mmCIF file of C-alpha atoms in Angstrom:
data_model
loop_
_atom_site.group_PDB
_atom_site.id
_atom_site.type_symbol
_atom_site.label_atom_id
_atom_site.label_comp_id
_atom_site.label_asym_id
_atom_site.label_seq_id
_atom_site.Cartn_x
_atom_site.Cartn_y
_atom_site.Cartn_z
ATOM 1 C CA MET A 1 -14.102 -27.188 21.526
ATOM 2 C CA ALA A 2 -13.965 -26.718 17.749
ATOM 3 C CA GLN A 3 -12.424 -29.596 15.806
ATOM 4 C CA PHE A 4 -11.529 -27.650 12.651
ATOM 5 C CA THR A 5 -9.549 -24.415 12.356
ATOM 6 C CA VAL A 6 -9.315 -22.079 9.387
ATOM 7 C CA LEU A 7 -6.051 -20.131 9.474
ATOM 8 C CA ILE A 8 -5.997 -16.811 7.603
ATOM 9 C CA PRO A 9 -2.760 -14.831 7.222
ATOM 10 C CA VAL A 10 -3.311 -11.236 6.139
ATOM 11 C CA LEU A 11 -1.270 -8.138 5.374
ATOM 12 C CA ASN A 12 -3.168 -5.021 4.314
ATOM 13 C CA GLY A 13 -6.092 -7.125 3.148
ATOM 14 C CA ALA A 14 -8.990 -4.814 3.960
ATOM 15 C CA GLU A 15 -10.348 -4.987 0.413
ATOM 16 C CA LEU A 16 -10.940 -8.757 0.344
ATOM 17 C CA LEU A 17 -10.596 -10.154 3.877
ATOM 18 C CA GLY A 18 -14.334 -9.871 4.543
ATOM 19 C CA GLU A 19 -15.097 -12.206 1.639
ATOM 20 C CA ALA A 20 -12.799 -14.884 3.021
ATOM 21 C CA LEU A 21 -14.427 -14.590 6.457
ATOM 22 C CA ALA A 22 -17.932 -14.624 4.950
ATOM 23 C CA SER A 23 -17.115 -17.858 3.098
ATOM 24 C CA VAL A 24 -16.146 -19.464 6.409
ATOM 25 C CA GLU A 25 -19.229 -18.093 8.146
ATOM 26 C CA SER A 26 -21.451 -19.733 5.514
ATOM 27 C CA GLN A 27 -19.976 -23.236 5.985
ATOM 28 C CA THR A 28 -22.343 -26.066 6.892
ATOM 29 C CA LEU A 29 -19.682 -27.692 9.075
ATOM 30 C CA THR A 30 -20.200 -26.651 12.676
ATOM 31 C CA ASP A 31 -17.559 -26.052 15.359
ATOM 32 C CA VAL A 32 -15.136 -24.174 13.115
ATOM 33 C CA ARG A 33 -12.496 -21.941 14.689
ATOM 34 C CA VAL A 34 -10.965 -19.041 12.748
ATOM 35 C CA ILE A 35 -7.505 -17.718 13.577
ATOM 36 C CA VAL A 36 -6.382 -14.630 11.685
ATOM 37 C CA SER A 37 -2.808 -13.389 11.917
ATOM 38 C CA ASP A 38 -2.561 -9.708 11.014
ATOM 39 C CA ASN A 39 1.004 -9.192 9.776
ATOM 40 C CA ALA A 40 1.236 -5.579 11.029
ATOM 41 C CA SER A 41 -1.284 -4.178 8.535
ATOM 42 C CA THR A 42 -1.458 -0.416 8.085
ATOM 43 C CA ASP A 43 -4.875 -0.310 6.379
ATOM 44 C CA ALA A 44 -8.360 -0.995 7.766
ATOM 45 C CA THR A 45 -7.689 -4.694 8.390
ATOM 46 C CA PRO A 46 -7.858 -4.364 12.228
ATOM 47 C CA GLU A 47 -11.236 -2.617 12.018
ATOM 48 C CA ILE A 48 -12.633 -5.320 9.743
ATOM 49 C CA LEU A 49 -11.464 -8.039 12.122
ATOM 50 C CA GLU A 50 -13.064 -6.236 15.056
ATOM 51 C CA ALA A 51 -16.379 -6.125 13.170
ATOM 52 C CA TRP A 52 -16.214 -9.915 12.668
ATOM 53 C CA ARG A 53 -15.547 -10.904 16.274
ATOM 54 C CA ASP A 54 -19.172 -11.740 17.014
ATOM 55 C CA ARG A 55 -19.922 -13.388 13.663
ATOM 56 C CA VAL A 56 -17.464 -16.303 13.765
ATOM 57 C CA ASN A 57 -15.467 -18.115 16.441
ATOM 58 C CA LEU A 58 -12.547 -15.759 15.901
ATOM 59 C CA ARG A 59 -9.108 -15.319 17.414
ATOM 60 C CA VAL A 60 -6.928 -12.482 16.115
ATOM 61 C CA ILE A 61 -3.145 -12.473 16.423
ATOM 62 C CA ARG A 62 -1.559 -9.089 15.777
ATOM 63 C CA GLN A 63 2.102 -9.218 14.737
ATOM 64 C CA GLU A 64 4.181 -6.300 16.039
ATOM 65 C CA LYS A 65 6.187 -6.122 12.804
ATOM 66 C CA THR A 66 5.806 -7.559 9.324
ATOM 67 C CA LEU A 67 7.226 -11.087 9.236
ATOM 68 C CA PRO A 68 8.566 -12.968 6.186
ATOM 69 C CA ILE A 69 5.929 -15.216 4.630
ATOM 70 C CA PRO A 70 7.209 -18.575 5.991
ATOM 71 C CA THR A 71 7.679 -17.122 9.489
ATOM 72 C CA HIS A 72 4.223 -15.572 9.428
ATOM 73 C CA PHE A 73 2.576 -18.793 8.260
ATOM 74 C CA ASN A 74 4.473 -20.805 10.878
ATOM 75 C CA ALA A 75 3.187 -18.518 13.615
ATOM 76 C CA LEU A 76 -0.311 -19.564 12.564
ATOM 77 C CA LEU A 77 0.584 -23.267 12.525
ATOM 78 C CA ASP A 78 1.905 -22.928 16.070
ATOM 79 C CA ALA A 79 -1.506 -21.591 17.168
ATOM 80 C CA ILE A 80 -3.549 -24.642 16.078
ATOM 81 C CA GLU A 81 -5.380 -26.425 18.893
ATOM 82 C CA THR A 82 -7.830 -28.505 16.835
ATOM 83 C CA GLU A 83 -7.524 -31.927 15.192
ATOM 84 C CA ARG A 84 -7.839 -30.522 11.654
ATOM 85 C CA TYR A 85 -7.110 -27.259 9.915
ATOM 86 C CA MET A 86 -6.737 -25.465 6.613
ATOM 87 C CA LEU A 87 -4.830 -22.317 5.660
ATOM 88 C CA LEU A 88 -6.870 -19.884 3.577
ATOM 89 C CA CYS A 89 -5.147 -16.846 2.062
ATOM 90 C CA HIS A 90 -7.064 -13.666 2.817
ATOM 91 C CA ASP A 91 -7.719 -12.939 -0.878
ATOM 92 C CA ASP A 92 -9.071 -16.436 -1.580
ATOM 93 C CA TYR A 93 -12.338 -17.902 -0.314
ATOM 94 C CA LEU A 94 -14.208 -21.173 0.099
ATOM 95 C CA ALA A 95 -16.245 -21.624 -3.069
ATOM 96 C CA ASP A 96 -18.950 -23.890 -1.624
ATOM 97 C CA PRO A 97 -20.768 -23.850 1.752
ATOM 98 C CA ASP A 98 -20.086 -27.595 2.028
ATOM 99 C CA ALA A 99 -16.328 -27.287 1.453
ATOM 100 C CA LEU A 100 -15.201 -27.927 5.022
ATOM 101 C CA ARG A 101 -17.855 -30.585 5.593
ATOM 102 C CA LEU A 102 -16.608 -32.458 2.524
ATOM 103 C CA ALA A 103 -13.033 -32.126 3.775
ATOM 104 C CA ASP A 104 -14.084 -33.555 7.116
ATOM 105 C CA ILE A 105 -15.858 -36.485 5.434
ATOM 106 C CA ALA A 106 -12.870 -37.250 3.203
ATOM 107 C CA LEU A 107 -10.517 -37.332 6.194
ATOM 108 C CA ASP A 108 -12.934 -39.579 8.104
ATOM 109 C CA GLU A 109 -13.202 -41.973 5.148
ATOM 110 C CA ASN A 110 -9.432 -42.040 4.579
ATOM 111 C CA PRO A 111 -7.907 -42.263 8.072
ATOM 112 C CA ASP A 112 -4.376 -42.810 6.733
ATOM 113 C CA ALA A 113 -4.398 -39.722 4.512
ATOM 114 C CA PRO A 114 -2.530 -36.766 6.068
ATOM 115 C CA ALA A 115 -4.575 -34.223 4.115
ATOM 116 C CA VAL A 116 -7.320 -33.719 1.538
ATOM 117 C CA TYR A 117 -7.168 -31.547 -1.573
ATOM 118 C CA CYS A 118 -9.746 -30.412 -4.138
ATOM 119 C CA ASP A 119 -10.170 -28.903 -7.584
ATOM 120 C CA LEU A 120 -9.729 -25.130 -7.797
ATOM 121 C CA ALA A 121 -11.766 -22.251 -9.192
ATOM 122 C CA TYR A 122 -9.686 -19.350 -10.529
ATOM 123 C CA VAL A 123 -11.465 -16.009 -10.164
ATOM 124 C CA ASN A 124 -10.618 -12.337 -10.557
ATOM 125 C CA THR A 125 -10.973 -9.530 -8.026
ATOM 126 C CA GLN A 126 -14.722 -9.256 -8.705
ATOM 127 C CA ARG A 127 -15.153 -13.036 -8.227
ATOM 128 C CA ARG A 128 -15.811 -13.517 -11.920
ATOM 129 C CA PRO A 129 -14.709 -17.010 -13.017
ATOM 130 C CA LEU A 130 -11.539 -17.246 -15.103
ATOM 131 C CA ALA A 131 -10.936 -20.998 -15.231
ATOM 132 C CA THR A 132 -11.329 -24.224 -13.283
ATOM 133 C CA ARG A 133 -8.381 -26.449 -12.511
ATOM 134 C CA ARG A 134 -9.469 -30.069 -12.396
ATOM 135 C CA PHE A 135 -6.765 -32.488 -11.336
ATOM 136 C CA ASP A 136 -8.515 -35.539 -12.834
ATOM 137 C CA ARG A 137 -7.085 -37.958 -10.298
ATOM 138 C CA ALA A 138 -8.375 -40.708 -8.059
ATOM 139 C CA ALA A 139 -9.833 -40.163 -4.593
ATOM 140 C CA LEU A 140 -6.393 -41.144 -3.265
ATOM 141 C CA PHE A 141 -3.149 -40.030 -4.926
ATOM 142 C CA SER A 142 0.530 -40.504 -4.131
ATOM 143 C CA ALA A 143 2.278 -37.555 -2.488
ATOM 144 C CA ASP A 144 5.608 -38.716 -3.901
ATOM 145 C CA GLU A 145 4.250 -38.863 -7.441
ATOM 146 C CA ALA A 146 2.701 -35.408 -7.032
ATOM 147 C CA GLY A 147 6.024 -34.043 -5.771
ATOM 148 C CA ARG A 148 8.047 -35.493 -8.616
ATOM 149 C CA GLU A 149 5.446 -34.345 -11.158
ATOM 150 C CA THR A 150 5.631 -30.843 -9.685
ATOM 151 C CA ILE A 151 9.346 -30.762 -10.491
ATOM 152 C CA ARG A 152 8.827 -32.271 -13.942
ATOM 153 C CA THR A 153 6.072 -29.822 -14.965
ATOM 154 C CA THR A 154 6.994 -26.823 -12.725
ATOM 155 C CA ARG A 155 3.325 -26.725 -11.675
ATOM 156 C CA ASN A 156 1.895 -27.350 -8.217
ATOM 157 C CA MET A 157 0.508 -30.861 -8.648
ATOM 158 C CA PHE A 158 -0.796 -31.052 -5.070
ATOM 159 C CA GLY A 159 -3.135 -28.075 -5.153
ATOM 160 C CA ILE A 160 -4.273 -26.199 -2.044
ATOM 161 C CA PRO A 161 -4.989 -28.280 1.071
ATOM 162 C CA LEU A 162 -8.681 -28.224 1.958
ATOM 163 C CA GLY A 163 -8.093 -30.030 5.230
ATOM 164 C CA VAL A 164 -4.985 -31.225 7.081
ATOM 165 C CA ARG A 165 -4.616 -33.501 10.097
ATOM 166 C CA THR A 166 -2.749 -31.586 12.771
ATOM 167 C CA ALA A 167 -1.162 -34.860 13.909
ATOM 168 C CA ALA A 168 0.267 -35.357 10.400
ATOM 169 C CA LEU A 169 1.666 -31.827 10.422
ATOM 170 C CA GLY A 170 3.556 -32.622 13.612
ATOM 171 C CA ALA A 171 6.819 -30.676 13.743
ATOM 172 C CA HIS A 172 6.785 -29.912 9.996
ATOM 173 C CA ARG A 173 6.746 -26.220 9.204
ATOM 174 C CA TYR A 174 7.123 -23.922 6.212
ATOM 175 C CA ASP A 175 10.776 -23.984 5.169
ATOM 176 C CA PRO A 176 12.247 -20.432 5.219
ATOM 177 C CA ARG A 177 14.293 -21.282 2.109
ATOM 178 C CA PHE A 178 11.123 -21.356 0.025
ATOM 179 C CA HIS A 179 8.687 -18.606 -0.838
ATOM 180 C CA TYR A 180 7.457 -19.521 -4.308
ATOM 181 C CA LEU A 181 7.301 -23.231 -3.359
ATOM 182 C CA THR A 182 6.466 -22.881 0.318
ATOM 183 C CA ASP A 183 3.053 -24.638 0.085
ATOM 184 C CA VAL A 184 4.298 -27.444 -2.160
ATOM 185 C CA ASP A 185 7.276 -28.161 0.062
ATOM 186 C CA LEU A 186 5.141 -28.502 3.183
ATOM 187 C CA SER A 187 2.578 -30.647 1.338
ATOM 188 C CA TRP A 188 5.258 -33.142 0.319
ATOM 189 C CA SER A 189 7.233 -33.001 3.569
ATOM 190 C CA MET A 190 4.322 -34.008 5.780
ATOM 191 C CA ALA A 191 3.030 -36.733 3.414
ATOM 192 C CA LYS A 192 6.235 -38.382 2.188
ATOM 193 C CA GLY A 193 5.596 -42.005 1.186
ATOM 194 C CA ARG A 194 1.840 -41.724 1.781
ATOM 195 C CA ASN A 195 -1.372 -41.167 -0.135
ATOM 196 C CA LEU A 196 -3.421 -37.981 0.006
ATOM 197 C CA ALA A 197 -7.176 -37.621 -0.467
ATOM 198 C CA HIS A 198 -8.887 -35.587 -3.166
ATOM 199 C CA VAL A 199 -12.421 -34.221 -3.577
ATOM 200 C CA PRO A 200 -13.171 -33.693 -7.303
ATOM 201 C CA GLN A 201 -15.024 -30.402 -6.877
ATOM 202 C CA PRO A 202 -13.786 -26.778 -7.085
ATOM 203 C CA LEU A 203 -14.165 -25.963 -3.400
ATOM 204 C CA ILE A 204 -11.503 -23.246 -3.079
ATOM 205 C CA ALA A 205 -11.590 -20.042 -5.125
ATOM 206 C CA ASN A 206 -8.036 -18.921 -5.898
ATOM 207 C CA ARG A 207 -8.013 -15.248 -6.804
ATOM 208 C CA TYR A 208 -5.777 -13.980 -9.594
ATOM 209 C CA ARG A 209 -4.993 -10.279 -9.407
ATOM 210 C CA ALA A 210 -2.121 -7.877 -9.954
ATOM 211 C CA GLY A 211 -1.147 -7.815 -6.272
ATOM 212 C CA ASN A 212 -0.757 -11.577 -5.853
ATOM 213 C CA THR A 213 2.416 -12.480 -3.963
ATOM 214 C CA THR A 214 3.049 -15.331 -6.411
ATOM 215 C CA TRP A 215 3.647 -12.919 -9.286
ATOM 216 C CA SER A 216 6.467 -11.150 -7.437
ATOM 217 C CA LEU A 217 8.188 -14.477 -6.719
ATOM 218 C CA LEU A 218 8.419 -15.800 -10.273
ATOM 219 C CA GLY A 219 11.976 -14.519 -10.627
ATOM 220 C CA GLN A 220 13.264 -16.875 -7.952
ATOM 221 C CA ALA A 221 11.351 -19.949 -9.142
ATOM 222 C CA ARG A 222 14.362 -21.660 -10.763
ATOM 223 C CA SER A 223 16.631 -21.437 -7.738
ATOM 224 C CA GLU A 224 13.816 -22.667 -5.488
ATOM 225 C CA TYR A 225 13.032 -25.607 -7.751
ATOM 226 C CA LEU A 226 16.685 -26.655 -7.685
ATOM 227 C CA ALA A 227 16.748 -26.479 -3.876
ATOM 228 C CA PHE A 228 13.384 -28.238 -3.693
ATOM 229 C CA ALA A 229 14.566 -31.120 -5.889
ATOM 230 C CA LYS A 230 17.735 -31.489 -3.819
ATOM 231 C CA LYS A 231 15.830 -31.462 -0.535
ATOM 232 C CA HIS A 232 13.450 -34.182 -1.665
ATOM 233 C CA GLY A 233 16.081 -36.361 -3.311
ATOM 234 C CA VAL A 234 15.124 -35.880 -6.964
ATOM 235 C CA PRO A 235 18.274 -35.906 -9.135
ATOM 236 C CA LEU A 236 18.227 -33.551 -12.111
ATOM 237 C CA GLY A 237 21.646 -33.495 -13.771
ATOM 238 C CA PRO A 238 22.698 -30.925 -16.413
ATOM 239 C CA LEU A 239 19.979 -31.904 -18.900
ATOM 240 C CA GLY A 240 17.313 -31.949 -16.191
ATOM 241 C CA LYS A 241 18.340 -28.483 -15.052
ATOM 242 C CA ALA A 242 18.175 -27.181 -18.607
ATOM 243 C CA ARG A 243 14.706 -28.626 -19.054
ATOM 244 C CA LEU A 244 13.660 -27.112 -15.738
ATOM 245 C CA SER A 245 14.826 -23.653 -16.885
ATOM 246 C CA ALA A 246 12.909 -24.007 -20.167
ATOM 247 C CA ARG A 247 9.724 -25.076 -18.407
ATOM 248 C CA ILE A 248 9.936 -22.199 -15.925
ATOM 249 C CA TRP A 249 10.378 -19.707 -18.784
ATOM 250 C CA THR A 250 7.343 -21.180 -20.525
ATOM 251 C CA LEU A 251 5.335 -21.123 -17.311
ATOM 252 C CA ASN A 252 6.179 -17.449 -16.771
ATOM 253 C CA GLN A 253 4.879 -16.606 -20.240
ATOM 254 C CA GLN A 254 1.695 -18.585 -19.594
ATOM 255 C CA LYS A 255 1.128 -16.781 -16.311
ATOM 256 C CA LYS A 256 1.620 -13.415 -18.007
ATOM 257 C CA LEU A 257 -0.949 -14.348 -20.660
ATOM 258 C CA PHE A 258 -3.364 -15.552 -17.996
ATOM 259 C CA GLY A 259 -2.875 -12.304 -16.110
ATOM 260 C CA LEU A 260 -3.644 -10.382 -19.304
ATOM 261 C CA TYR A 261 -6.776 -12.485 -19.791
ATOM 262 C CA GLY A 262 -7.822 -11.724 -16.212
ATOM 263 C CA ARG A 263 -7.440 -7.981 -16.804
ATOM 264 C CA MET A 264 -9.498 -8.236 -19.997
ATOM 265 C CA VAL A 265 -12.294 -9.981 -18.093
ATOM 266 C CA GLU A 266 -12.283 -7.208 -15.494
ATOM 267 C CA ARG A 267 -12.761 -4.556 -18.195
ATOM 268 C CA ARG A 268 -15.826 -6.232 -19.707
#
């Protein structure tokens, strides 16, 4: 039985889903299972998944109706039967054929780490590079420090998990209170008080495009950060809340500028 599962949630992802699947197909790690949850797509997503059935070790879950993001992601977590997994958004892809093998090695070498992360490549719809996010941290980093720094900077200081131990996930699930911070909250919840592993290479390509779900959630970032800080026991106070609001405003402007840059690259 496969020991590593790649979970892919998708909703009307016919345009880019094949690239995500191709990046898994090209991995040098063997015995990889792929579970795709189709969140009641109305485009050609089902046909694309059918065409991939014989190319990867694929299981398709078809949702009868469109589920909220946390509920949809949790349905995938409930389907894991392997020791390790990663969740790959359908419009992202693994940027290196050795990505999963390196995740596997990092988890083997750090048996107490609940998960492993990596640097990120930001790309546009045509896979043209926009930027690289290098975290510049040690091979092991504190989950608690990353969580507190996320609140201080209003940036995801964990990154995207490249590999997670299913045993560490346990009963933890995506909290339905969070949409903008859903990944960060789960990262901290399952690793509280522990160290996480990091591979200093851009092994996941995170695609920036107009249809990204993240863009539509920026308006609720402040309320989610306040709830996130409260949940994880980080006191803010009036001054801390004011600083949080200022940082979120600044971050929104930066994201808008980056989105403009991405559109300019596409027109070249």
